[in-house]
């Protein structure tokens, strides 16, 4: 009986040992699983983003002196900004820990325009609420006049050691924001000088295209006043500025030839004698010059006709490009007008879904327009590069997802001409989805008009490229150049027999007008100033054109929010 009891005891103890071991192993495995897996959907998002910069989520959670909600928000916001996306794990943790949380009341100013780094040396991240952007005492119009949660600002002034470009004022009742000391920010980000210079160039371009017309003002082409006195006073943006060097050189050549001709004719007395009398036509040298003058006279009407025809055709080309640019702008305006007047409303105006839809189309339209001209103009071409696209995303001109798509398109070796097709397709697909969801009217007429406008935008994009690549045949432009140069540089010899010393100012006048007209024609053939033929001329300022369009993409939503019925 005792043996049986002992065996039972051993059996029971063995079972307990096995059960205890199994329980410990299971608990250990569960603990490991819990540590290695995110506990919430939000942490899963953080894991994905942190892994993209090479840092495990556990390292950040253990090192950051932040609440989980703050950490979620900071990481999500930083991953929307290219400056932070490629930071190493140590730098990422350091910049998160360096942030300090602040709070401001409505109308309180966070950043003041004109402040120098010595006065305000911080980079900011809005955590809650909204802020208004004020420049020169004027509220910046939408879509660039409001800063919302998740937006980083103040980095440009700190990176480039420049004064603040705008005043940032609290718009909502309370605004919470993080800030980091500028010196700490620059040390952690540690952008190389070469990269910083390239980024500054891109930022300058973004400033030109991301503003609105009422903020930056400007004209697509320099305007004029019809008054005679005002026109005579102009020098910049005129043909006189472009052509004076050629005129001065030819007048100098004419003066040298006058001296040579007087010596060849045996005239050694001062030019002041005989009151600038014309040369004696009976002299052998003058007789030979008379023959040259007759030949030159024959070429004068030919040169005049060819040159004026060239100018007329060149202006026609410039006008066509300008018309297409304006038509693109009008079609973007038409599209936004149609959707603004055909979306779903309630008694208070647009529904939330309608507002979101209108905002999406407006943003796609602006991005499309920027990429169209970035693919045509050398001045803005940097915006269509990977660095330019990333910087536009950092500055809020596109989302991280849109950037990812555009970079994929760019990596597939599509041309810049095709890059703008992506947001054009987003416009149509988003509109189609809005029709399916009952947000936008889905009748046949509305669909037809919208498709027609998008078709025009696609064709116009290709048309501008085609016209710019086949402006004028090289042979024709070269022929006109040779003809004009031959005419004006032979003028000193041809005119001396008739005018004598008076040929010098006559050559100046002829050179200014004939060379000026030829330069004018070449300017017309480069409406975007891609050749940089001159510093200031009549090329179209695409920055102004884009800023006008930015305002157009928001005006219909603002003007049609409330109705009188």
Coordinates of C-alpha atoms in Angstrom, one line a residue:
X1 CA 0.0 0.0 0.0
X2 CA 2.9 2.3 0.9
X3 CA 4.7 1.6 -2.4
X4 CA 1.5 2.3 -4.3
X5 CA 1.2 5.6 -2.5
X6 CA 4.9 6.4 -3.3
X7 CA 4.4 5.7 -6.9
X8 CA 1.3 7.9 -7.0
X9 CA 3.2 10.6 -5.3
X10 CA 6.1 10.4 -7.8
X11 CA 3.5 10.4 -10.7
X12 CA 1.8 13.5 -9.3
X13 CA 5.1 15.3 -8.8
X14 CA 6.2 14.4 -12.3
X15 CA 3.0 15.7 -13.8
X16 CA 3.2 18.9 -11.8
X17 CA 6.8 19.5 -13.0
X18 CA 5.8 18.9 -16.7
X19 CA 2.9 21.2 -16.3
X20 CA 5.0 23.9 -14.7
X21 CA 7.6 23.7 -17.4
X22 CA 5.0 23.9 -20.1
X23 CA 3.4 26.9 -18.5
X24 CA 6.7 28.8 -18.2
X25 CA 7.7 28.1 -21.8
X26 CA 4.2 29.2 -23.0
X27 CA 4.4 32.4 -21.0
X28 CA 7.8 33.1 -22.3
X29 CA 6.7 32.6 -25.9
X30 CA 3.7 34.8 -25.4
X31 CA 5.8 37.6 -23.8
X32 CA 8.2 37.4 -26.8
X33 CA 5.3 37.6 -29.2
X34 CA 3.8 40.6 -27.4
X35 CA 7.1 42.5 -27.5
X36 CA 7.7 41.7 -31.2
X37 CA 4.2 42.6 -32.4
X38 CA 2.5 46.0 -32.3
X39 CA -0.3 46.3 -29.8
X40 CA -2.5 48.6 -31.9
X41 CA -3.1 49.6 -35.4
X42 CA -1.5 52.9 -34.7
X43 CA 1.7 51.2 -33.5
X44 CA 1.7 49.1 -36.6
X45 CA 1.8 52.3 -38.7
X46 CA 4.7 53.5 -36.6
X47 CA 6.6 50.3 -37.0
X48 CA 6.2 50.5 -40.8
X49 CA 7.5 54.1 -40.8
X50 CA 10.3 53.6 -38.4
X51 CA 11.5 50.5 -40.2
X52 CA 11.7 52.6 -43.3
X53 CA 14.4 54.6 -41.6
X54 CA 16.2 51.6 -40.2
X55 CA 15.1 51.9 -36.5
X56 CA 13.2 49.3 -34.6
X57 CA 10.0 50.5 -32.9
X58 CA 11.1 49.2 -29.5
X59 CA 14.2 51.4 -29.6
X60 CA 12.1 54.5 -30.2
X61 CA 9.6 53.6 -27.6
X62 CA 12.2 52.9 -25.0
X63 CA 14.3 56.1 -25.7
X64 CA 11.7 58.7 -26.4
X65 CA 10.4 60.7 -23.4
X66 CA 6.9 61.0 -25.0
X67 CA 3.5 59.7 -24.5
X68 CA 2.4 57.1 -27.0
X69 CA -0.1 59.5 -28.6
X70 CA 2.7 62.2 -29.0
X71 CA 5.1 59.6 -30.4
X72 CA 2.5 58.4 -32.9
X73 CA 1.8 62.0 -34.1
X74 CA 5.5 63.1 -34.4
X75 CA 6.5 60.0 -36.3
X76 CA 3.6 60.3 -38.7
X77 CA 4.3 64.0 -39.3
X78 CA 8.0 63.5 -39.8
X79 CA 7.5 60.8 -42.3
X80 CA 5.5 63.3 -44.4
X81 CA 8.7 65.5 -44.5
X82 CA 11.7 64.5 -46.6
X83 CA 14.1 66.2 -44.3
X84 CA 13.5 63.6 -41.6
X85 CA 12.7 60.5 -43.6
X86 CA 16.3 59.4 -44.1
X87 CA 17.6 60.1 -40.6
X88 CA 19.4 57.3 -38.8
X89 CA 17.9 55.7 -35.7
X90 CA 20.1 57.7 -33.3
X91 CA 19.4 61.0 -35.0
X92 CA 15.7 60.2 -35.1
X93 CA 15.5 59.5 -31.4
X94 CA 17.6 62.6 -30.6
X95 CA 15.3 65.0 -32.6
X96 CA 12.2 63.5 -31.0
X97 CA 13.6 64.0 -27.5
X98 CA 14.7 67.5 -28.3
X99 CA 11.2 68.7 -29.1
X100 CA 9.4 70.7 -26.5
X101 CA 5.6 71.1 -26.4
X102 CA 4.1 74.6 -26.3
X103 CA 0.6 76.0 -26.3
X104 CA -0.7 79.3 -27.6
X105 CA -4.0 81.2 -27.6
X106 CA -6.0 82.5 -30.5
X107 CA -4.4 85.5 -32.3
X108 CA -1.1 84.9 -30.6
X109 CA 1.9 85.2 -32.9
X110 CA 4.3 82.2 -33.0
X111 CA 6.6 83.5 -35.7
X112 CA 6.9 87.2 -36.8
X113 CA 7.9 88.1 -40.4
X114 CA 11.3 89.7 -40.6
X115 CA 12.7 88.1 -37.4
X116 CA 16.3 87.0 -37.7
X117 CA 17.7 83.7 -36.4
X118 CA 19.0 85.6 -33.4
X119 CA 15.5 86.6 -32.4
X120 CA 13.7 83.3 -33.2
X121 CA 15.8 80.3 -33.9
X122 CA 13.3 77.5 -33.8
X123 CA 11.7 74.9 -36.1
X124 CA 8.0 74.2 -35.4
X125 CA 5.5 71.3 -35.7
X126 CA 1.8 72.1 -35.3
X127 CA 0.3 69.4 -33.0
X128 CA -3.3 70.7 -32.6
X129 CA -5.3 73.5 -34.0
X130 CA -4.7 75.8 -37.1
X131 CA -2.5 78.8 -37.8
X132 CA -2.9 81.7 -40.3
X133 CA -0.1 82.8 -42.6
X134 CA 0.3 86.6 -42.9
X135 CA 2.7 88.4 -45.3
X136 CA 3.2 92.1 -45.3
X137 CA 0.2 92.5 -43.0
X138 CA -2.1 90.7 -45.5
X139 CA -3.7 87.3 -44.8
X140 CA -2.5 84.8 -47.4
X141 CA -5.4 83.4 -49.4
X142 CA -6.2 79.7 -49.5
X143 CA -5.0 77.1 -50.1
X144 CA -1.7 78.4 -48.6
X145 CA -3.1 80.7 -45.9
X146 CA -3.8 78.0 -43.3
X147 CA -1.4 75.7 -41.5
X148 CA -2.9 72.6 -40.0
X149 CA -1.8 69.9 -37.6
X150 CA 1.2 67.9 -38.8
X151 CA 2.8 70.7 -40.7
X152 CA 6.5 71.6 -40.1
X153 CA 7.4 75.3 -40.6
X154 CA 10.3 77.6 -39.9
X155 CA 12.9 75.1 -41.2
X156 CA 13.8 77.3 -44.2
X157 CA 14.8 80.3 -42.2
X158 CA 16.9 78.1 -39.9
X159 CA 18.6 76.1 -42.6
X160 CA 19.4 79.1 -44.8
X161 CA 20.0 81.5 -41.8
X162 CA 17.5 84.0 -43.2
X163 CA 14.8 86.2 -41.8
X164 CA 11.3 84.8 -41.4
X165 CA 9.3 85.2 -44.6
X166 CA 5.9 85.3 -43.0
X167 CA 4.0 85.8 -39.7
X168 CA 2.4 82.7 -38.3
X169 CA -0.6 83.5 -36.0
X170 CA -2.9 81.2 -34.1
X171 CA -6.2 80.9 -35.9
X172 CA -8.1 78.5 -33.6
X173 CA -8.9 79.0 -29.9
X174 CA -6.0 76.9 -28.8
X175 CA -2.9 75.8 -30.7
X176 CA -0.4 73.2 -29.5
X177 CA 2.9 72.9 -31.2
X178 CA 6.3 71.3 -30.8
X179 CA 9.5 73.3 -31.3
X180 CA 13.1 72.4 -31.5
X181 CA 16.1 74.7 -31.2
X182 CA 17.5 75.7 -34.6
X183 CA 21.1 74.9 -33.8
X184 CA 20.1 71.5 -32.5
X185 CA 18.0 71.0 -35.6
X186 CA 20.8 71.8 -38.0
X187 CA 23.2 69.6 -36.2
X188 CA 20.9 66.6 -36.2
X189 CA 19.7 67.0 -39.8
X190 CA 23.3 67.8 -40.9
X191 CA 22.5 68.6 -44.5
X192 CA 25.7 68.8 -46.7
X193 CA 26.5 72.2 -48.1
X194 CA 26.1 71.0 -51.7
X195 CA 22.7 69.5 -50.9
X196 CA 21.6 72.6 -49.0
X197 CA 22.5 74.8 -52.0
X198 CA 20.5 72.6 -54.3
X199 CA 17.6 72.5 -51.9
X200 CA 17.6 76.3 -51.6
X201 CA 17.4 76.7 -55.3
X202 CA 14.4 74.3 -55.3
X203 CA 12.8 76.1 -52.4
X204 CA 13.1 79.4 -54.3
X205 CA 11.2 77.8 -57.2
X206 CA 8.6 76.4 -54.9
X207 CA 8.1 79.8 -53.4
X208 CA 7.3 81.1 -56.9
X209 CA 4.8 78.4 -57.7
X210 CA 3.2 77.7 -54.4
X211 CA 2.0 81.2 -53.6
X212 CA -1.0 83.0 -54.9
X213 CA -1.3 86.0 -57.3
X214 CA -2.5 88.3 -54.5
X215 CA 0.4 87.3 -52.4
X216 CA 3.3 87.7 -54.8
X217 CA 1.7 89.8 -57.5
X218 CA 3.5 90.1 -60.8
X219 CA 2.6 90.0 -64.5
X220 CA 3.0 87.2 -67.1
X221 CA 4.6 89.8 -69.4
X222 CA 5.8 93.3 -68.3
X223 CA 2.9 95.8 -68.8
X224 CA 3.3 99.2 -70.5
X225 CA 1.7 102.6 -70.5
X226 CA 0.7 104.3 -73.8
X227 CA 2.2 107.7 -72.9
X228 CA 5.1 108.7 -75.1
X229 CA 7.2 110.1 -72.3
X230 CA 6.8 107.0 -70.2
X231 CA 7.8 104.8 -73.1
X232 CA 10.9 106.8 -73.8
X233 CA 12.0 106.5 -70.2
X234 CA 12.0 102.7 -70.3
X235 CA 15.2 100.7 -70.6
X236 CA 14.8 97.4 -68.8
X237 CA 12.8 94.8 -70.8
X238 CA 13.4 96.7 -74.0
X239 CA 15.2 96.0 -77.3
X240 CA 17.4 98.9 -76.7
X241 CA 19.0 97.1 -73.7
X242 CA 19.5 94.0 -75.8
X243 CA 20.9 95.6 -78.9
X244 CA 23.0 98.5 -77.7
X245 CA 26.3 96.6 -77.7
X246 CA 25.9 95.6 -81.4
X247 CA 24.9 99.2 -82.2
X248 CA 28.0 100.6 -80.4
X249 CA 30.4 98.2 -82.1
X250 CA 29.0 98.9 -85.5
X251 CA 29.2 102.7 -84.9
X252 CA 32.8 102.3 -83.8
X253 CA 33.6 100.3 -87.0
X254 CA 31.9 103.1 -89.0
X255 CA 34.1 105.7 -87.3
X256 CA 37.2 103.7 -88.1
X257 CA 36.2 103.4 -91.7
X258 CA 35.6 107.1 -91.9
X259 CA 39.1 107.8 -90.7
X260 CA 40.4 105.2 -93.3
X261 CA 38.3 106.7 -96.1
X262 CA 39.5 110.2 -95.4
X263 CA 43.1 109.0 -95.5
X264 CA 42.5 107.1 -98.7
X265 CA 41.0 110.2 -100.3
X266 CA 44.0 112.3 -99.2
X267 CA 41.9 114.4 -96.8
X268 CA 44.1 115.3 -93.8
X269 CA 42.4 118.5 -92.6
X270 CA 40.3 118.5 -89.5
X271 CA 36.8 117.1 -89.8
X272 CA 35.5 120.4 -88.4
X273 CA 36.6 122.1 -91.6
X274 CA 33.9 122.5 -94.3
X275 CA 31.2 121.7 -91.8
X276 CA 31.2 118.0 -92.2
X277 CA 30.9 118.2 -95.9
X278 CA 30.1 115.0 -97.8
X279 CA 33.0 113.4 -99.8
X280 CA 33.8 114.5 -103.3
X281 CA 32.1 112.0 -105.7
X282 CA 34.8 112.5 -108.3
X283 CA 37.5 110.9 -106.2
X284 CA 38.3 107.3 -107.4
X285 CA 37.9 105.8 -104.0
X286 CA 34.5 107.5 -103.6
X287 CA 33.4 106.2 -107.0
X288 CA 34.2 102.7 -106.0
X289 CA 32.2 103.2 -102.8
X290 CA 29.3 104.4 -104.9
X291 CA 29.0 101.1 -106.6
X292 CA 28.9 99.3 -103.2
X293 CA 26.2 101.7 -102.1
X294 CA 24.1 100.8 -105.2
X295 CA 24.4 97.1 -104.4
X296 CA 23.6 97.8 -100.7
X297 CA 20.5 99.7 -101.8
X298 CA 19.3 96.7 -103.8
X299 CA 19.6 94.5 -100.7
X300 CA 17.8 96.9 -98.4
X301 CA 14.2 96.2 -99.4
X302 CA 14.9 92.4 -99.5
X303 CA 16.4 92.5 -96.0
X304 CA 13.5 94.7 -94.7
X305 CA 10.8 92.3 -96.2
X306 CA 12.5 89.1 -94.9
X307 CA 13.1 90.5 -91.5
X308 CA 9.6 91.9 -91.0
X309 CA 8.1 88.7 -92.2
X310 CA 10.3 86.8 -89.7
X311 CA 9.2 89.0 -86.8
X312 CA 5.5 88.5 -87.8
X313 CA 5.8 84.8 -87.9
X314 CA 7.8 84.7 -84.6
X315 CA 5.2 86.8 -82.9
X316 CA 2.5 84.4 -84.2
X317 CA 4.4 81.5 -82.6
X318 CA 4.7 83.4 -79.3
X319 CA 1.0 84.2 -79.4
X320 CA 0.0 80.6 -79.9
X321 CA 2.0 79.4 -76.9
X322 CA 0.6 82.2 -74.8
X323 CA -3.0 81.3 -76.0
X324 CA -2.5 77.6 -75.1
X325 CA -1.1 78.6 -71.6
X326 CA -4.2 80.7 -71.0
X327 CA -6.6 78.0 -72.4
X328 CA -5.0 75.4 -70.0
X329 CA -5.7 77.8 -67.2
X330 CA -9.3 78.3 -68.4
X331 CA -10.0 74.6 -68.6
X332 CA -8.7 74.0 -65.1
X333 CA -11.0 76.8 -64.0
X334 CA -13.9 75.3 -65.9
X335 CA -13.4 71.9 -64.4
X336 CA -13.4 73.3 -60.9
X337 CA -16.4 75.4 -61.6
X338 CA -18.4 72.5 -62.9
X339 CA -17.7 70.2 -60.0
X340 CA -18.3 73.0 -57.5
X341 CA -21.8 73.6 -58.9
X342 CA -22.6 69.9 -59.2
X343 CA -21.6 68.4 -55.9
X344 CA -23.9 67.3 -53.1
X345 CA -25.1 69.9 -50.6
X346 CA -27.1 70.2 -47.5
X347 CA -28.8 73.1 -45.8
X348 CA -25.5 74.5 -44.6
X349 CA -23.7 74.3 -48.0
X350 CA -21.3 71.6 -49.1
X351 CA -21.3 68.3 -47.3
X352 CA -18.1 67.1 -45.7
X353 CA -17.6 64.6 -48.4
X354 CA -18.1 67.3 -51.1
X355 CA -15.6 69.6 -49.4
X356 CA -13.0 66.8 -49.3
X357 CA -13.7 66.0 -53.0
X358 CA -13.3 69.7 -54.0
X359 CA -10.1 70.0 -52.0
X360 CA -8.7 66.9 -53.6
X361 CA -9.4 68.1 -57.2
X362 CA -8.0 71.5 -56.4
X363 CA -4.8 70.0 -55.1
X364 CA -4.5 67.6 -58.1
X365 CA -5.1 70.5 -60.5
X366 CA -2.4 72.6 -58.9
X367 CA 0.1 69.8 -59.0
X368 CA -0.7 69.0 -62.6
X369 CA -0.2 72.6 -63.6
X370 CA 3.2 72.9 -61.9
X371 CA 4.4 69.7 -63.5
X372 CA 3.2 70.7 -66.9
X373 CA 5.4 73.8 -66.9
X374 CA 8.3 72.1 -65.0
X375 CA 8.5 69.8 -68.0
X376 CA 8.6 72.8 -70.5
X377 CA 10.7 75.5 -68.8
X378 CA 14.3 75.1 -67.9
X379 CA 13.8 77.6 -65.2
X380 CA 11.4 75.3 -63.3
X381 CA 12.7 71.9 -64.5
X382 CA 14.3 71.2 -61.1
X383 CA 10.8 70.7 -59.7
X384 CA 10.3 67.6 -61.9
X385 CA 13.4 65.9 -60.6
X386 CA 13.3 63.4 -57.7
X387 CA 14.8 66.0 -55.3
X388 CA 12.3 68.6 -56.5
X389 CA 9.4 66.2 -56.0
X390 CA 10.6 65.3 -52.5
X391 CA 11.0 68.9 -51.5
X392 CA 7.5 69.7 -52.8
X393 CA 6.1 66.9 -50.7
X394 CA 8.0 68.3 -47.7
X395 CA 6.6 71.8 -48.3
X396 CA 3.0 70.4 -48.5
X397 CA 2.4 70.6 -52.2
X398 CA 1.7 66.9 -52.4
X399 CA 1.2 63.9 -50.0
X400 CA 3.7 61.2 -49.2
X401 CA 1.5 58.7 -51.2
X402 CA 1.5 61.0 -54.3
X403 CA 5.2 61.4 -54.0
X404 CA 5.7 57.6 -53.9
X405 CA 3.6 57.3 -57.1
X406 CA 5.4 60.0 -59.0
X407 CA 8.8 58.6 -58.0
X408 CA 7.7 55.3 -59.4
X409 CA 6.7 56.9 -62.6
X410 CA 10.0 58.8 -62.8
X411 CA 12.0 55.6 -62.1
X412 CA 10.2 53.9 -65.1
X413 CA 12.1 56.3 -67.3
X414 CA 9.1 58.3 -68.3
X415 CA 9.8 61.7 -69.6
X416 CA 8.9 64.8 -67.6
X417 CA 6.2 65.4 -70.2
X418 CA 4.5 62.2 -69.0
X419 CA 5.0 62.9 -65.3
X420 CA 2.1 65.4 -65.2
X421 CA -0.3 62.7 -66.7
X422 CA -0.4 61.1 -63.3
X423 CA -2.3 63.9 -61.4
X424 CA -4.4 64.4 -64.6
X425 CA -5.6 60.8 -64.2
X426 CA -6.1 61.3 -60.5
X427 CA -8.5 64.1 -61.3
X428 CA -10.7 61.9 -63.5
X429 CA -10.6 58.8 -61.3
X430 CA -11.4 60.8 -58.2
X431 CA -14.3 62.4 -60.1
X432 CA -15.6 59.1 -61.3
X433 CA -15.5 57.7 -57.7
X434 CA -17.4 60.8 -56.5
X435 CA -20.1 60.1 -59.1
X436 CA -20.4 56.5 -58.0
X437 CA -20.6 57.6 -54.3
X438 CA -23.3 60.1 -55.1
X439 CA -21.1 63.1 -54.2
X440 CA -20.9 64.5 -57.8
X441 CA -23.7 64.6 -60.4
X442 CA -23.4 61.6 -62.7
X443 CA -25.6 62.6 -65.6
X444 CA -24.2 62.2 -69.1
X445 CA -23.8 65.9 -69.8
X446 CA -21.6 66.4 -66.7
X447 CA -19.5 63.4 -67.6
X448 CA -19.1 64.6 -71.2
X449 CA -18.0 68.1 -70.2
X450 CA -15.5 66.9 -67.6
X451 CA -14.0 64.4 -70.1
X452 CA -13.8 67.0 -72.8
X453 CA -11.9 69.4 -70.5
X454 CA -9.5 66.7 -69.4
X455 CA -8.9 65.7 -73.0
X456 CA -8.1 69.3 -73.8
X457 CA -5.6 69.5 -70.9
X458 CA -3.8 66.3 -72.2
X459 CA -3.7 67.6 -75.8
X460 CA -2.6 71.1 -74.7
X461 CA 0.3 69.6 -72.8
X462 CA 1.5 67.7 -75.9
X463 CA 0.8 70.7 -78.1
X464 CA 3.1 73.1 -76.2
X465 CA 5.9 70.5 -76.3
X466 CA 5.5 70.0 -80.0
X467 CA 5.5 73.8 -80.7
X468 CA 8.6 74.4 -78.6
X469 CA 10.5 71.6 -80.2
X470 CA 9.7 72.7 -83.8
X471 CA 9.6 76.4 -83.5
X472 CA 11.3 77.4 -86.8
X473 CA 13.7 75.6 -89.2
X474 CA 17.3 76.3 -88.5
X475 CA 18.0 77.1 -92.1
X476 CA 15.5 80.0 -92.0
X477 CA 16.7 81.5 -88.8
X478 CA 20.3 81.3 -89.9
X479 CA 19.5 82.8 -93.3
X480 CA 17.8 85.8 -91.6
X481 CA 20.8 86.2 -89.2
X482 CA 23.3 86.2 -92.1
X483 CA 21.2 88.6 -94.2
X484 CA 20.7 91.1 -91.3
X485 CA 24.4 90.9 -90.3
X486 CA 25.6 91.4 -93.9
X487 CA 23.3 94.4 -94.3
X488 CA 24.2 96.2 -91.1
X489 CA 27.9 95.5 -91.1
X490 CA 28.3 96.6 -94.7
X491 CA 26.4 99.9 -93.9
X492 CA 29.5 101.8 -92.8
X493 CA 31.1 101.3 -96.3
X494 CA 27.9 101.7 -98.3
X495 CA 26.8 104.9 -96.6
X496 CA 30.0 106.8 -96.5
X497 CA 29.9 107.9 -100.2
X498 CA 26.6 109.7 -99.6
X499 CA 26.8 110.8 -96.0
X500 CA 30.5 111.1 -95.1
X501 CA 30.9 111.5 -91.4
X502 CA 27.2 111.5 -91.0
X503 CA 27.3 107.8 -91.8
X504 CA 28.3 107.1 -88.2
X505 CA 24.9 108.0 -86.6
X506 CA 23.1 106.6 -89.6
X507 CA 24.8 103.3 -89.1
X508 CA 23.8 103.4 -85.4
X509 CA 20.1 104.0 -86.2
X510 CA 20.1 101.2 -88.9
X511 CA 21.9 98.8 -86.6
X512 CA 19.6 99.5 -83.7
X513 CA 16.4 98.9 -85.7
X514 CA 17.5 96.0 -87.9
X515 CA 19.4 94.1 -85.2
X516 CA 16.7 95.0 -82.7
X517 CA 14.0 93.5 -84.9
X518 CA 16.0 90.4 -85.4
X519 CA 16.6 90.0 -81.6
X520 CA 12.9 90.7 -81.0
X521 CA 12.0 87.8 -83.4
X522 CA 14.4 85.4 -81.6
X523 CA 12.8 86.4 -78.2
X524 CA 9.4 85.7 -79.6
X525 CA 10.7 82.2 -80.6
X526 CA 11.7 81.5 -77.0
X527 CA 8.5 82.4 -75.0
X528 CA 9.8 80.6 -71.9
X529 CA 13.3 82.0 -72.1
X530 CA 14.9 78.5 -72.1
X531 CA 17.9 79.8 -74.0
X532 CA 18.3 82.8 -71.7
X533 CA 18.9 85.0 -74.7
X534 CA 18.6 88.0 -72.5
X535 CA 18.1 88.8 -68.8
X536 CA 15.0 90.8 -69.0
X537 CA 12.6 90.6 -72.0
X538 CA 9.1 89.6 -73.0
X539 CA 9.2 86.0 -72.0
X540 CA 6.3 84.7 -70.1
X541 CA 6.7 84.6 -66.3
X542 CA 5.4 81.1 -65.6
X543 CA 5.5 81.8 -61.8
X544 CA 2.8 84.4 -62.2
X545 CA 0.7 82.1 -64.4
X546 CA 0.9 79.2 -61.9
X547 CA 0.1 81.5 -59.0
X548 CA -3.0 82.7 -60.9
X549 CA -4.1 79.2 -61.4
X550 CA -3.6 78.4 -57.7
X551 CA -6.2 81.0 -56.9
X552 CA -8.5 79.7 -59.5
X553 CA -8.6 76.2 -58.0
X554 CA -10.0 77.6 -54.8
X555 CA -12.2 80.5 -55.9
X556 CA -15.2 78.5 -57.1
X557 CA -15.4 76.5 -53.9
X558 CA -15.3 79.7 -51.8
X559 CA -17.8 81.6 -54.0
X560 CA -20.3 78.8 -54.3
X561 CA -20.4 77.6 -50.7
X562 CA -23.6 79.4 -49.8
X563 CA -26.5 80.1 -52.2
X564 CA -29.3 82.7 -52.0
X565 CA -32.0 80.1 -52.2

